[in-house]
PDB file of C-alpha atoms and ligand atoms in Angstrom:
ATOM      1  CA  UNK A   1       7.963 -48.587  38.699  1.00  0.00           C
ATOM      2  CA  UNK A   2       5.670 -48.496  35.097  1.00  0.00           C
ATOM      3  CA  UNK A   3       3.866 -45.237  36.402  1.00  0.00           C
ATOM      4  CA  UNK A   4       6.963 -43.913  37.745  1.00  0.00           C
ATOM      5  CA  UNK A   5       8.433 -44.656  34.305  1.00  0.00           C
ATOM      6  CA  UNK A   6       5.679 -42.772  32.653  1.00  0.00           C
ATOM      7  CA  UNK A   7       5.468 -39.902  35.396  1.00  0.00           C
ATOM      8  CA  UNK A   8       8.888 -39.072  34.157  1.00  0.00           C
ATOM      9  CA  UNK A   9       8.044 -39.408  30.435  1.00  0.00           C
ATOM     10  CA  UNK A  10       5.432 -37.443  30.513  1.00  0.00           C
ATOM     11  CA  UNK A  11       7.483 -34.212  32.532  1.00  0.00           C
ATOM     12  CA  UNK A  12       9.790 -34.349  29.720  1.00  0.00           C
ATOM     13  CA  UNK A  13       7.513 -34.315  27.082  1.00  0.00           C
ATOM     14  CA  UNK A  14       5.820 -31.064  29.453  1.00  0.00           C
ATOM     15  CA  UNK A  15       9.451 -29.322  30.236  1.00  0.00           C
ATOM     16  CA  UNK A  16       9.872 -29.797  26.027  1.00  0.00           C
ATOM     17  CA  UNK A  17       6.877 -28.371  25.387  1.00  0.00           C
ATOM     18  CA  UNK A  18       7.428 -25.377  27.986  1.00  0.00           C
ATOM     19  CA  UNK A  19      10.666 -25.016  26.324  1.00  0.00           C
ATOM     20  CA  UNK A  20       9.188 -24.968  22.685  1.00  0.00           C
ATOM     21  CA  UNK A  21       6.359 -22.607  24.022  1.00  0.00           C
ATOM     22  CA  UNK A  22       8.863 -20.055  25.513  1.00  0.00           C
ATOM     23  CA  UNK A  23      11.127 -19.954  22.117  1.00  0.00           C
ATOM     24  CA  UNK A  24       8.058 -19.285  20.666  1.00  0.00           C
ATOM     25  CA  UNK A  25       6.810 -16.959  22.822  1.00  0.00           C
ATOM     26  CA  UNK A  26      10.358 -14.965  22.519  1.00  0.00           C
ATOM     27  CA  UNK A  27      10.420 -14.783  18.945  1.00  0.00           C
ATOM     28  CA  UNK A  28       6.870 -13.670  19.088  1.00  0.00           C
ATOM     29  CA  UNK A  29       8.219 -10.476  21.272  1.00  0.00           C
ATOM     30  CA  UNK A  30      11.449  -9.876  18.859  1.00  0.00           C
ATOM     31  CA  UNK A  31       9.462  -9.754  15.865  1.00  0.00           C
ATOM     32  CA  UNK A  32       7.125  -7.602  17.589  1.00  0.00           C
ATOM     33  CA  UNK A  33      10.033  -5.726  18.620  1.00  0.00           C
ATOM     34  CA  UNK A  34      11.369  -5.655  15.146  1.00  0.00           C
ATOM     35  CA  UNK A  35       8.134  -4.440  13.794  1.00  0.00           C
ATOM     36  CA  UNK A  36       7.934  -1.634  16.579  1.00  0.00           C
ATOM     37  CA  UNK A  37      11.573  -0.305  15.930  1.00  0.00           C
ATOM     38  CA  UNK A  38      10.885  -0.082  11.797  1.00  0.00           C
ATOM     39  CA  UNK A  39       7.701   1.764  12.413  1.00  0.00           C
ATOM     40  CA  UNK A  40       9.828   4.180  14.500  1.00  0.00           C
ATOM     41  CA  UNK A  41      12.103   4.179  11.945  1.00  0.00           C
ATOM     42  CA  UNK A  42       9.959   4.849   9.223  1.00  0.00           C
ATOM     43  CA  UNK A  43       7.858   7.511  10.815  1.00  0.00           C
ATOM     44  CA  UNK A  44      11.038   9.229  11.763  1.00  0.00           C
ATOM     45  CA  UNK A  45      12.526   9.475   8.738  1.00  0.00           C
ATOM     46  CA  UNK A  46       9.382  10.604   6.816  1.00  0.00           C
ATOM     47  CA  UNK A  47       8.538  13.001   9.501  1.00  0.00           C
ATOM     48  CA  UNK A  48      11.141  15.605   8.339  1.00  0.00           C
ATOM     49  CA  UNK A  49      10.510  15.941   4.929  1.00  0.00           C
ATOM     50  CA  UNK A  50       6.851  15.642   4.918  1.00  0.00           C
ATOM     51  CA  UNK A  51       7.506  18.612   7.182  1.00  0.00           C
ATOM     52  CA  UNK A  52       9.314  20.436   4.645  1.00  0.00           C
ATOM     53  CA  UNK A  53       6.944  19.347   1.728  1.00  0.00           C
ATOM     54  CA  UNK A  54       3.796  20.597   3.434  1.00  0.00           C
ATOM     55  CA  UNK A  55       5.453  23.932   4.733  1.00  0.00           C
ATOM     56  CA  UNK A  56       7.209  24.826   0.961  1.00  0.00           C
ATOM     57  CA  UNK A  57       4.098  23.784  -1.036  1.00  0.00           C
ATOM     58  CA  UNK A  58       1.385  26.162   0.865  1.00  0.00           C
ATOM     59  CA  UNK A  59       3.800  28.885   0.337  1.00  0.00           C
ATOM     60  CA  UNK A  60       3.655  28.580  -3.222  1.00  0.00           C
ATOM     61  CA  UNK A  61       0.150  28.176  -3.124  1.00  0.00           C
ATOM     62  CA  UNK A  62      -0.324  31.492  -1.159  1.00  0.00           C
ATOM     63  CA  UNK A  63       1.753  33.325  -3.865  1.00  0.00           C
ATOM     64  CA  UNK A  64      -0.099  34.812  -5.886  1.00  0.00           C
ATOM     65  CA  UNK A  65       2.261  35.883  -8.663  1.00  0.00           C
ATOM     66  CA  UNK A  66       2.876  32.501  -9.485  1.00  0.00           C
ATOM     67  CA  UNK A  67       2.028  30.729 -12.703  1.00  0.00           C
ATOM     68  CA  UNK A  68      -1.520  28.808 -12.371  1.00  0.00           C
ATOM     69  CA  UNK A  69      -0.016  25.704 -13.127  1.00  0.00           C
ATOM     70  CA  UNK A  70       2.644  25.649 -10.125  1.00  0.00           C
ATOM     71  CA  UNK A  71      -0.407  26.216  -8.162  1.00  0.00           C
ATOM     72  CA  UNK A  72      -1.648  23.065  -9.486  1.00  0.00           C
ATOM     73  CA  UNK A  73       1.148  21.451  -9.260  1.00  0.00           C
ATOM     74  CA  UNK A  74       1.600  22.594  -5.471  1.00  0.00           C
ATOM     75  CA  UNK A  75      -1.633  21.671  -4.494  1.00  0.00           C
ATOM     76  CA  UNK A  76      -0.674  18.203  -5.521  1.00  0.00           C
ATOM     77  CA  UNK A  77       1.960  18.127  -3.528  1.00  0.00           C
ATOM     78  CA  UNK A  78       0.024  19.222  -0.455  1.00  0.00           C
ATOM     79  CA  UNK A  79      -2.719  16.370  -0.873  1.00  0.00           C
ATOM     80  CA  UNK A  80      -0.305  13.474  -1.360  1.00  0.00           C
ATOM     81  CA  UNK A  81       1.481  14.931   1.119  1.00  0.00           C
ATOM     82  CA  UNK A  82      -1.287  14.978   3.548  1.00  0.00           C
ATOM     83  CA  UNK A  83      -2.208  11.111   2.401  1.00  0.00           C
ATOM     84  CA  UNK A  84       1.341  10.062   3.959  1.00  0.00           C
ATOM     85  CA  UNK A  85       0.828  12.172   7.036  1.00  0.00           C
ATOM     86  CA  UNK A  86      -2.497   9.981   7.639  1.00  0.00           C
ATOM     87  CA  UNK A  87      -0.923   6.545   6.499  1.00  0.00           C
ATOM     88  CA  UNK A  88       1.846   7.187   9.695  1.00  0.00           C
ATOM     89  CA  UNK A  89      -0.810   8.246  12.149  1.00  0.00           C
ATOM     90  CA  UNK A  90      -2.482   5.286  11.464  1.00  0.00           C
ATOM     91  CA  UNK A  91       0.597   3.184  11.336  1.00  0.00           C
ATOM     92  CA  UNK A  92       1.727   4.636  14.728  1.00  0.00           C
ATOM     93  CA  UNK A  93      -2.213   4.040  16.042  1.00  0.00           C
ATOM     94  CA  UNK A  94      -1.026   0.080  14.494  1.00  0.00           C
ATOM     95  CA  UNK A  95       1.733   0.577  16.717  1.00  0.00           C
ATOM     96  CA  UNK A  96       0.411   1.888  20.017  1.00  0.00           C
ATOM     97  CA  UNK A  97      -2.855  -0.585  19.731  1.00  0.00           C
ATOM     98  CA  UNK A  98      -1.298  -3.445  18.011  1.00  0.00           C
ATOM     99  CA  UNK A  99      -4.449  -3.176  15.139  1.00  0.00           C
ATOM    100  CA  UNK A 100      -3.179  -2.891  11.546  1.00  0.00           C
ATOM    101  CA  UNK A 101      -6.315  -0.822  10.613  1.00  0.00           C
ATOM    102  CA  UNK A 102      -9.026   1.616  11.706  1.00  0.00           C
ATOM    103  CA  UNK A 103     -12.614   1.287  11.022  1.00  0.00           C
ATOM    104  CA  UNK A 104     -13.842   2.527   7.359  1.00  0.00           C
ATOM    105  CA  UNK A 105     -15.733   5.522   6.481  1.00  0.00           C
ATOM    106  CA  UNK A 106     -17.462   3.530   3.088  1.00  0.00           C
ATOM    107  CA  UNK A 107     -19.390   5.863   0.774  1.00  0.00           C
ATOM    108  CA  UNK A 108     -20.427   5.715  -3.036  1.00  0.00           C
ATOM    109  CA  UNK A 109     -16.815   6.754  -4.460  1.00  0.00           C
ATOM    110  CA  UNK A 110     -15.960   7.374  -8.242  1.00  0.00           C
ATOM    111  CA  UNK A 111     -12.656   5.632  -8.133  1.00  0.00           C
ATOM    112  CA  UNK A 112     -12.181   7.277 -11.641  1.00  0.00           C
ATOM    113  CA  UNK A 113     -11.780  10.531  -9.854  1.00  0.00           C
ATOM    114  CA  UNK A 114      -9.216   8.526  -7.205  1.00  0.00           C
ATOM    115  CA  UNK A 115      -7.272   6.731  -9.786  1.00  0.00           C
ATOM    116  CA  UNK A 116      -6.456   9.922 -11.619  1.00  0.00           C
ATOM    117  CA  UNK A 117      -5.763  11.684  -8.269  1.00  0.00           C
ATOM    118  CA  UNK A 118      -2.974   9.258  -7.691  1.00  0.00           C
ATOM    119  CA  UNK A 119      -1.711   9.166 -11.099  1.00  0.00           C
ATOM    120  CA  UNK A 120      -1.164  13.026 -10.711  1.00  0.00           C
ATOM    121  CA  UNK A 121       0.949  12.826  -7.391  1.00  0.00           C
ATOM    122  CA  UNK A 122       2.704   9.993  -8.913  1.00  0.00           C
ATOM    123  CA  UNK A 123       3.584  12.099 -12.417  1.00  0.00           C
ATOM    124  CA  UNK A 124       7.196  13.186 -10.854  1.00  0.00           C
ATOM    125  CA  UNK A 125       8.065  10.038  -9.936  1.00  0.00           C
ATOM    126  CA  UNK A 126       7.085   8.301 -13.461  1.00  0.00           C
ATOM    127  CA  UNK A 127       8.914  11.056 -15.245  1.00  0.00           C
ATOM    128  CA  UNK A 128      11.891  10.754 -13.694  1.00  0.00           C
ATOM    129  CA  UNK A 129      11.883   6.946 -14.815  1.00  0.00           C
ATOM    130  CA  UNK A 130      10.935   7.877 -18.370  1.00  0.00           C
ATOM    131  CA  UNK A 131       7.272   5.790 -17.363  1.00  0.00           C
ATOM    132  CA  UNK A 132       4.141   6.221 -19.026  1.00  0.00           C
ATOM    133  CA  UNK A 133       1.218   5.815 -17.849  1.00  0.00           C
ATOM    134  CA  UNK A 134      -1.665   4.949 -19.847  1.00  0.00           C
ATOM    135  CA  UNK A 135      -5.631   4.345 -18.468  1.00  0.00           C
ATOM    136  CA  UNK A 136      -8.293   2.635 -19.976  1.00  0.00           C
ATOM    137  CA  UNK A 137     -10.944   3.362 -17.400  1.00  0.00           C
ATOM    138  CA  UNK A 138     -14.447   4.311 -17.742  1.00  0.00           C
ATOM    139  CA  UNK A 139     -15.427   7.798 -17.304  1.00  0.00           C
ATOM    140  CA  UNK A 140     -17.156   7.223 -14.022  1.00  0.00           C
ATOM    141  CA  UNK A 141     -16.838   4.436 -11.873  1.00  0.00           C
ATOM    142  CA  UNK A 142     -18.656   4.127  -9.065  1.00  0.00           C
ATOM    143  CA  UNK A 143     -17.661   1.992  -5.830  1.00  0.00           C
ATOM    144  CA  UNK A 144     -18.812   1.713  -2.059  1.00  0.00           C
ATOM    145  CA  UNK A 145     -15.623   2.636  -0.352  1.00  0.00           C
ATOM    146  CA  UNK A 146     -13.548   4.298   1.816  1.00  0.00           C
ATOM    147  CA  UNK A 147     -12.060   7.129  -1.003  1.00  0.00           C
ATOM    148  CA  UNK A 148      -8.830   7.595   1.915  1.00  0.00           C
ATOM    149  CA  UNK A 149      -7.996   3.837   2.512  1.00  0.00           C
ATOM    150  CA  UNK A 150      -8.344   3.227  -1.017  1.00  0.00           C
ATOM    151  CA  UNK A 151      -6.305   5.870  -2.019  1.00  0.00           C
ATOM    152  CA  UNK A 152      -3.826   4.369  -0.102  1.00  0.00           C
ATOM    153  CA  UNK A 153      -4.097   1.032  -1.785  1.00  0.00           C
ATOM    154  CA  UNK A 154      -4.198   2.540  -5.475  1.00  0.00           C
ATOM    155  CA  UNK A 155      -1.074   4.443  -4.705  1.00  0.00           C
ATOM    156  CA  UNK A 156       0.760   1.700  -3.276  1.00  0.00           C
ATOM    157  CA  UNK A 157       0.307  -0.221  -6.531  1.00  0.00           C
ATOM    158  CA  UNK A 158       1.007   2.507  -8.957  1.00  0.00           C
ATOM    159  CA  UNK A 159       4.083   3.252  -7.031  1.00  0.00           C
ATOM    160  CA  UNK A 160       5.204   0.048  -6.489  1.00  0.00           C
ATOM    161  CA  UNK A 161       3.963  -0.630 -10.970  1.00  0.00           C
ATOM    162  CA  UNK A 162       6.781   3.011 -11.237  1.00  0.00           C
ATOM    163  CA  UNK A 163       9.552   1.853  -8.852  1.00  0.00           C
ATOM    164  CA  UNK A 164      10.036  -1.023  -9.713  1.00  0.00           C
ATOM    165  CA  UNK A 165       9.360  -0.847 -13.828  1.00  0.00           C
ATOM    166  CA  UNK A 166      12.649  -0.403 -16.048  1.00  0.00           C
ATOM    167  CA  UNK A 167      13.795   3.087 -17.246  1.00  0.00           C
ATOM    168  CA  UNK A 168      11.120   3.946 -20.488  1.00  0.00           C
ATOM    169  CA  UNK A 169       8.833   1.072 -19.404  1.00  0.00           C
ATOM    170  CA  UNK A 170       4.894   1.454 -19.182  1.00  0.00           C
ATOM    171  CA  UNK A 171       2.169   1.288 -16.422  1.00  0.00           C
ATOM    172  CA  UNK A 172      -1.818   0.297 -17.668  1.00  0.00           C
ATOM    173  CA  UNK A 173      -4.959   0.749 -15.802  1.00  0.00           C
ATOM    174  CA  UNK A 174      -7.408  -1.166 -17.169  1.00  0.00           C
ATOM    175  CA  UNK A 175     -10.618  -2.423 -15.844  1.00  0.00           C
ATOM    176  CA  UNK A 176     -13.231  -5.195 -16.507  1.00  0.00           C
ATOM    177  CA  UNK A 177     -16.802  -5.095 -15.049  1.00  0.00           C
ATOM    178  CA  UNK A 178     -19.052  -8.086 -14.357  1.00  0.00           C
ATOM    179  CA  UNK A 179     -22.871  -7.954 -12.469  1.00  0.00           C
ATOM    180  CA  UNK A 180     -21.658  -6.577  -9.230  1.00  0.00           C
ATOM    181  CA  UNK A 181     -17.737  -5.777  -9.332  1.00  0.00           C
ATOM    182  CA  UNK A 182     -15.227  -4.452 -10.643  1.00  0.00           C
ATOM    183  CA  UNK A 183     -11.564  -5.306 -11.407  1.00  0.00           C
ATOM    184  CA  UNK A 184      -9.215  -2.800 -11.910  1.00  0.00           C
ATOM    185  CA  UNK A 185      -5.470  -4.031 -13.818  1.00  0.00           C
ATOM    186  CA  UNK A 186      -2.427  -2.797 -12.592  1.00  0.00           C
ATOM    187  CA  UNK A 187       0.169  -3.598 -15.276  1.00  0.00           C
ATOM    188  CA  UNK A 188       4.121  -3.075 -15.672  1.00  0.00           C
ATOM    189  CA  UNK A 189       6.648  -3.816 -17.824  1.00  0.00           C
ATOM    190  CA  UNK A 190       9.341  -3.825 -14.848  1.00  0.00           C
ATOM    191  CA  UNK A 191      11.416  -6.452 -13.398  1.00  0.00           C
ATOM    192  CA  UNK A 192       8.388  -9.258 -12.457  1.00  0.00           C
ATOM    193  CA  UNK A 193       8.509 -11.192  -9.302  1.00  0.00           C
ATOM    194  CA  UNK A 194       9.815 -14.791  -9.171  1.00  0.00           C
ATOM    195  CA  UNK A 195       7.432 -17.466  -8.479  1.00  0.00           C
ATOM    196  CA  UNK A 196       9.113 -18.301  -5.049  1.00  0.00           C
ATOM    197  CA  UNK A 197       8.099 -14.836  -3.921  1.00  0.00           C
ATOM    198  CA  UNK A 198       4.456 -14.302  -5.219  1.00  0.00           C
ATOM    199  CA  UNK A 199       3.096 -15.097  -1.934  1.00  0.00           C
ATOM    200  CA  UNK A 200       5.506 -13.574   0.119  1.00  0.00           C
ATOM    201  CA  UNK A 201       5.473 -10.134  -0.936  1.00  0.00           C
ATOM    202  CA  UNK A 202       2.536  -9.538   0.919  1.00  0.00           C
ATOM    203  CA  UNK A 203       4.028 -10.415   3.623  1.00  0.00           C
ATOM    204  CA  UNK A 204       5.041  -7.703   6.529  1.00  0.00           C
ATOM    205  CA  UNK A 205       8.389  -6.521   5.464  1.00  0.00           C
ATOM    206  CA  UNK A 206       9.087  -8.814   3.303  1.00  0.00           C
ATOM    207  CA  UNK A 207      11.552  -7.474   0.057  1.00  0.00           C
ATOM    208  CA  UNK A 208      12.811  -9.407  -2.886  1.00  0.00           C
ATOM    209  CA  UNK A 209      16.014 -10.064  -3.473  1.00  0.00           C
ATOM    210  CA  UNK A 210      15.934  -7.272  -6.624  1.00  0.00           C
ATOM    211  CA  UNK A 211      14.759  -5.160  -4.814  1.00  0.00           C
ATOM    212  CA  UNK A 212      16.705  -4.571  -1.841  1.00  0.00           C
ATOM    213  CA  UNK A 213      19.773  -4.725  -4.539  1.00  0.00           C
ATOM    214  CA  UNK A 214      17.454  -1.909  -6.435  1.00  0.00           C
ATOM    215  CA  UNK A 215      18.217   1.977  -5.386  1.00  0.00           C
ATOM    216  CA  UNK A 216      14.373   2.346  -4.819  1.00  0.00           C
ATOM    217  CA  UNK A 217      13.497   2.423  -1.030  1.00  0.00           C
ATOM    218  CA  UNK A 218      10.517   0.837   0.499  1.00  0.00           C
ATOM    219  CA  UNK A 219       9.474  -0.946   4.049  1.00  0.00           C
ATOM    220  CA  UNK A 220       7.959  -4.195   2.243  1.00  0.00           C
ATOM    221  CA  UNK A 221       4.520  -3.488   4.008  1.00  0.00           C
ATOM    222  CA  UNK A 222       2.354  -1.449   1.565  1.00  0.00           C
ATOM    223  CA  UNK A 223       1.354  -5.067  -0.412  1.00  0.00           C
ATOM    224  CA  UNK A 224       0.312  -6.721   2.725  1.00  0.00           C
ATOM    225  CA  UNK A 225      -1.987  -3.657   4.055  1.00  0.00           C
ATOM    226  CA  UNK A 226      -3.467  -2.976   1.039  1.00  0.00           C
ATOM    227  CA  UNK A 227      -4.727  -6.632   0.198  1.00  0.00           C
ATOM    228  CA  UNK A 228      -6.024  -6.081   4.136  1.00  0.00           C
ATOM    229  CA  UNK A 229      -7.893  -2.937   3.098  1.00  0.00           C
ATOM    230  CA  UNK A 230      -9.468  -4.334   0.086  1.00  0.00           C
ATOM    231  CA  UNK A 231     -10.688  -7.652   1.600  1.00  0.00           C
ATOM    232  CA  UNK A 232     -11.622  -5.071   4.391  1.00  0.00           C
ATOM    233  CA  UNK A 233     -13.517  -3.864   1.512  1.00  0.00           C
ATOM    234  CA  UNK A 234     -14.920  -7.339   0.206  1.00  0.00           C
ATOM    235  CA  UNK A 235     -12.966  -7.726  -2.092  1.00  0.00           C
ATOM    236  CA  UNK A 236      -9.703  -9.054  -3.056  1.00  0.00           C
ATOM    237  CA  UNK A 237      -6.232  -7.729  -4.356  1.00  0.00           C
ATOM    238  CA  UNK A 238      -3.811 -10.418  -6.289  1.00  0.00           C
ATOM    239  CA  UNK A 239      -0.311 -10.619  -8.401  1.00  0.00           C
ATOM    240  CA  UNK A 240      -1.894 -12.618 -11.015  1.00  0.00           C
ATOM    241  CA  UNK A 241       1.324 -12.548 -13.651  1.00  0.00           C
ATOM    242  CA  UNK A 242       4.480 -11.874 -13.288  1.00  0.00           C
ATOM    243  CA  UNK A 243       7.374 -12.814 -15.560  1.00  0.00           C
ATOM    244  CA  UNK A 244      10.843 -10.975 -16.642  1.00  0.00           C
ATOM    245  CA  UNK A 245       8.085  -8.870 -19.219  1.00  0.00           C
ATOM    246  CA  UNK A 246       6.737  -7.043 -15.990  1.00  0.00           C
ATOM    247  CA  UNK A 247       4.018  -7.819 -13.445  1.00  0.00           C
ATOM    248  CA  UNK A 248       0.129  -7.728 -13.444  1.00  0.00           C
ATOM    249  CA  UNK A 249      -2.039  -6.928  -9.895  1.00  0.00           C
ATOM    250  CA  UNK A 250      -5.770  -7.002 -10.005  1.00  0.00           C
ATOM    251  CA  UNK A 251      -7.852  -5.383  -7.341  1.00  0.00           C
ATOM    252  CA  UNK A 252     -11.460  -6.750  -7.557  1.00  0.00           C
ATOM    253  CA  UNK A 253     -14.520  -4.617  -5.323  1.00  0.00           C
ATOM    254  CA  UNK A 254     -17.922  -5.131  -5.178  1.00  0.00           C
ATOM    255  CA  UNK A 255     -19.720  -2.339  -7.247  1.00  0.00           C
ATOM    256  CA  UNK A 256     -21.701   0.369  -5.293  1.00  0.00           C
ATOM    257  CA  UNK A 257     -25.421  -0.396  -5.756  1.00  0.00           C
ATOM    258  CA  UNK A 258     -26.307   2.968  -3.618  1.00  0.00           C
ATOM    259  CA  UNK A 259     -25.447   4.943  -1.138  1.00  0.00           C
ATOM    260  CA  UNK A 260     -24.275   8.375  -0.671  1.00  0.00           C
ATOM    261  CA  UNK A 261     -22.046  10.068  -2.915  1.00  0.00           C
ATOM    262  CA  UNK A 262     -19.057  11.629  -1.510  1.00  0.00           C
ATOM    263  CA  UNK A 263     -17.274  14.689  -3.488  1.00  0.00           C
ATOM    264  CA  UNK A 264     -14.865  13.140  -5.722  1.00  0.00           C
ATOM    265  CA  UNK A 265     -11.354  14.533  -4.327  1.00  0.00           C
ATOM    266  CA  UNK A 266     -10.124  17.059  -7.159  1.00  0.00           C
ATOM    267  CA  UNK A 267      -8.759  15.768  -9.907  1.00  0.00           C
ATOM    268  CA  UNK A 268      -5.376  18.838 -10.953  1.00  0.00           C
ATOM    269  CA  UNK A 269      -2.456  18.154 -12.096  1.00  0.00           C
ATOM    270  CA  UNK A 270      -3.548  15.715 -14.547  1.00  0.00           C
TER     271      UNK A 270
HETATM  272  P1  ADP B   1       7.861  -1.784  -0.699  1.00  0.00           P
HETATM  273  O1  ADP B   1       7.727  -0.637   0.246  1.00  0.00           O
HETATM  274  O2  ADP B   1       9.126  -2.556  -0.496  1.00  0.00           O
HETATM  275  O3  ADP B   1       7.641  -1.432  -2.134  1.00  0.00           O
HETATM  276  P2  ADP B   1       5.460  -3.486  -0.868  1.00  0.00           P
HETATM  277  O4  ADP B   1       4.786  -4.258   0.229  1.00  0.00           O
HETATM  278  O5  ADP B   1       4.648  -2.518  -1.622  1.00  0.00           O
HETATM  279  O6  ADP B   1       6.728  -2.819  -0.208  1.00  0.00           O
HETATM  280  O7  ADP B   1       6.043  -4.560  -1.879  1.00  0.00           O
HETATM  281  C1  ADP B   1       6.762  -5.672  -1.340  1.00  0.00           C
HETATM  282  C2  ADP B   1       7.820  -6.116  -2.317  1.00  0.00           C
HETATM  283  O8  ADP B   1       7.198  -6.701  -3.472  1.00  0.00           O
HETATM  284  C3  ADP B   1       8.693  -4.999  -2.870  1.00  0.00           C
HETATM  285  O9  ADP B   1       9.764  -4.686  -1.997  1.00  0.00           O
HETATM  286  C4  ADP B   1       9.184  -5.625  -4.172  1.00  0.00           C
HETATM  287  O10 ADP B   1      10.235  -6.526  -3.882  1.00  0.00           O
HETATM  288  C5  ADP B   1       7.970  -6.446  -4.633  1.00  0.00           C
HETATM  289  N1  ADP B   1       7.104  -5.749  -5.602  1.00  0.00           N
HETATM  290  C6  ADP B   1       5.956  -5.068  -5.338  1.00  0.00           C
HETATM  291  N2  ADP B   1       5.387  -4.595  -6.459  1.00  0.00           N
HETATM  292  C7  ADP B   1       6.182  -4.976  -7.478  1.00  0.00           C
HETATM  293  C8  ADP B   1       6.138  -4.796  -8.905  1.00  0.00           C
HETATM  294  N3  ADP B   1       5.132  -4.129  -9.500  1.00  0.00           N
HETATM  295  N4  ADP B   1       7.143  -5.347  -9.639  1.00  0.00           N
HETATM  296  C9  ADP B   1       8.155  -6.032  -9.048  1.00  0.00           C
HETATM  297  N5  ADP B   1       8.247  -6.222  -7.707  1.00  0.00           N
HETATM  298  C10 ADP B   1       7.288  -5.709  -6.923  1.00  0.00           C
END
């Protein structure tokens, strides 16, 4: 009777568990599902005018009549337009392979060179919110990295340091050195994130509360990748203040000690 007692104890404990395991199991598959249907979304809706972008912008480079400067101006477009096309590829390779990132083409990189890059393509954006951007950034500095992927990170902050930063606020670049890294400052005087959320936002998909209620789009994932691609990287990326005076990121990478150079991407429009 005892070990028929038990028997029966222990298949519920084991139909519980089968039940807890397949709840799990089928919120495993929505949010994969979820995850699927946004990246399908996104890609979608990007698709079109990326299209547009790339197609206008090498017309105006190929006319010649035009003014030197819209030239410039174009070929920025064309570059950060080419830097989105890549970030979906890779998010639909994400999507068809289930790995957030490809492998890393490291070289010695002046992120100097990169930093102004994305400053340029991200010159409309800041205008059009009255931001300034200020950098305090040695002439050259030199790190072992992939320039594409961290492109991609130091646009994601400078965007997210514009979108989210009050009309006539500031952005600062800053960096500090020690023996072997670097740390470059990403500061705004925007809206700040509450402590409940510091964590979060690096979350997939995850959006505060201000900034859903905020006109300025976004999928909530460019936080989360690019603290994978710097740690990818060695090193680290972290909100380290935030407040209702505006919000501070740091990015810390090892220093390149040698290597090969790569051609520092262009550096017009700035
Ligand atoms: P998104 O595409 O939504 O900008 P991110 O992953 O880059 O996605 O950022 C996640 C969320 O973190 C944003 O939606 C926003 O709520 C918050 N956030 C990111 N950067 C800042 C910032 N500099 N100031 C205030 N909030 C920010």
């Amino acid at each position: 009777l005892i070990l028929a007692a038990a028997a029966g104890v222990t298949g519920a404990r084991m139909r519980r568990k089968r039940v807890q395991l397949a709840e799990q199991t089928a919120l495993t598959e929505q949010a994969v599902r979820d995850r699927d249907d946004l990246i399908e979304a996104v890609t979608h809706e990007l698709r079109t005018p990326l299209t547009s972008i790339l197609g206008n912008a090498e017309l105006v480079l190929e006319a010649s009549e035009q003014p030197q400067t819209v030239a410039r101006r174009a070929g920025v477009i064309v570059r950060s337009a080419e830097q989105m096309e890549a970030i979906l590829t890779d998010l639909l390779h994400a999507r068809s392979t289930g790995t957030a990132l490809l492998g890393l083409h490291t070289a010695a990189t002046d992120l100097r060179g990169l930093i102004e890059n994305c400053l340029a393509a991200s010159r409309a954006a800041a205008d059009a919110r009255e931001v300034t951007l200020h950098l305090t950034v040695s002439d050259t500095l030199w790190a072992e990295v992939d320039p594409n992927r961290m492109r991609q990170v130091l646009d994601n902050l400078l965007t997210n340091a514009i979108k989210y930063n009050r009309v006539g606020g500031t952005v600062l670049v800053s960096e500090t050195l020690t023996a072997n890294t670097m740390t470059l400052a990403i500061t705004d005087s925007g809206c700040g994130i509450a402590p409940a959320d510091r964590t979060l936002v690096f979350e997939p998909y995850y959006r505060t509360d201000s900034a859903h209620r905020s006109a300025q789009g976004g999928t909530g994932l460019g936080l989360g990748i690019s603290r994978d691609i710097t740690r990818r990287h060695g090193g680290d990326l972290r909100l380290v203040t935030s407040s209702a005076a505006g919000s501070r990121f740091e990015l810390t990478l090892p220093l390149a000690i040698s290597g090969r150079a790569v051609a520092v991407p262009d550096r017009e429009g700035t």
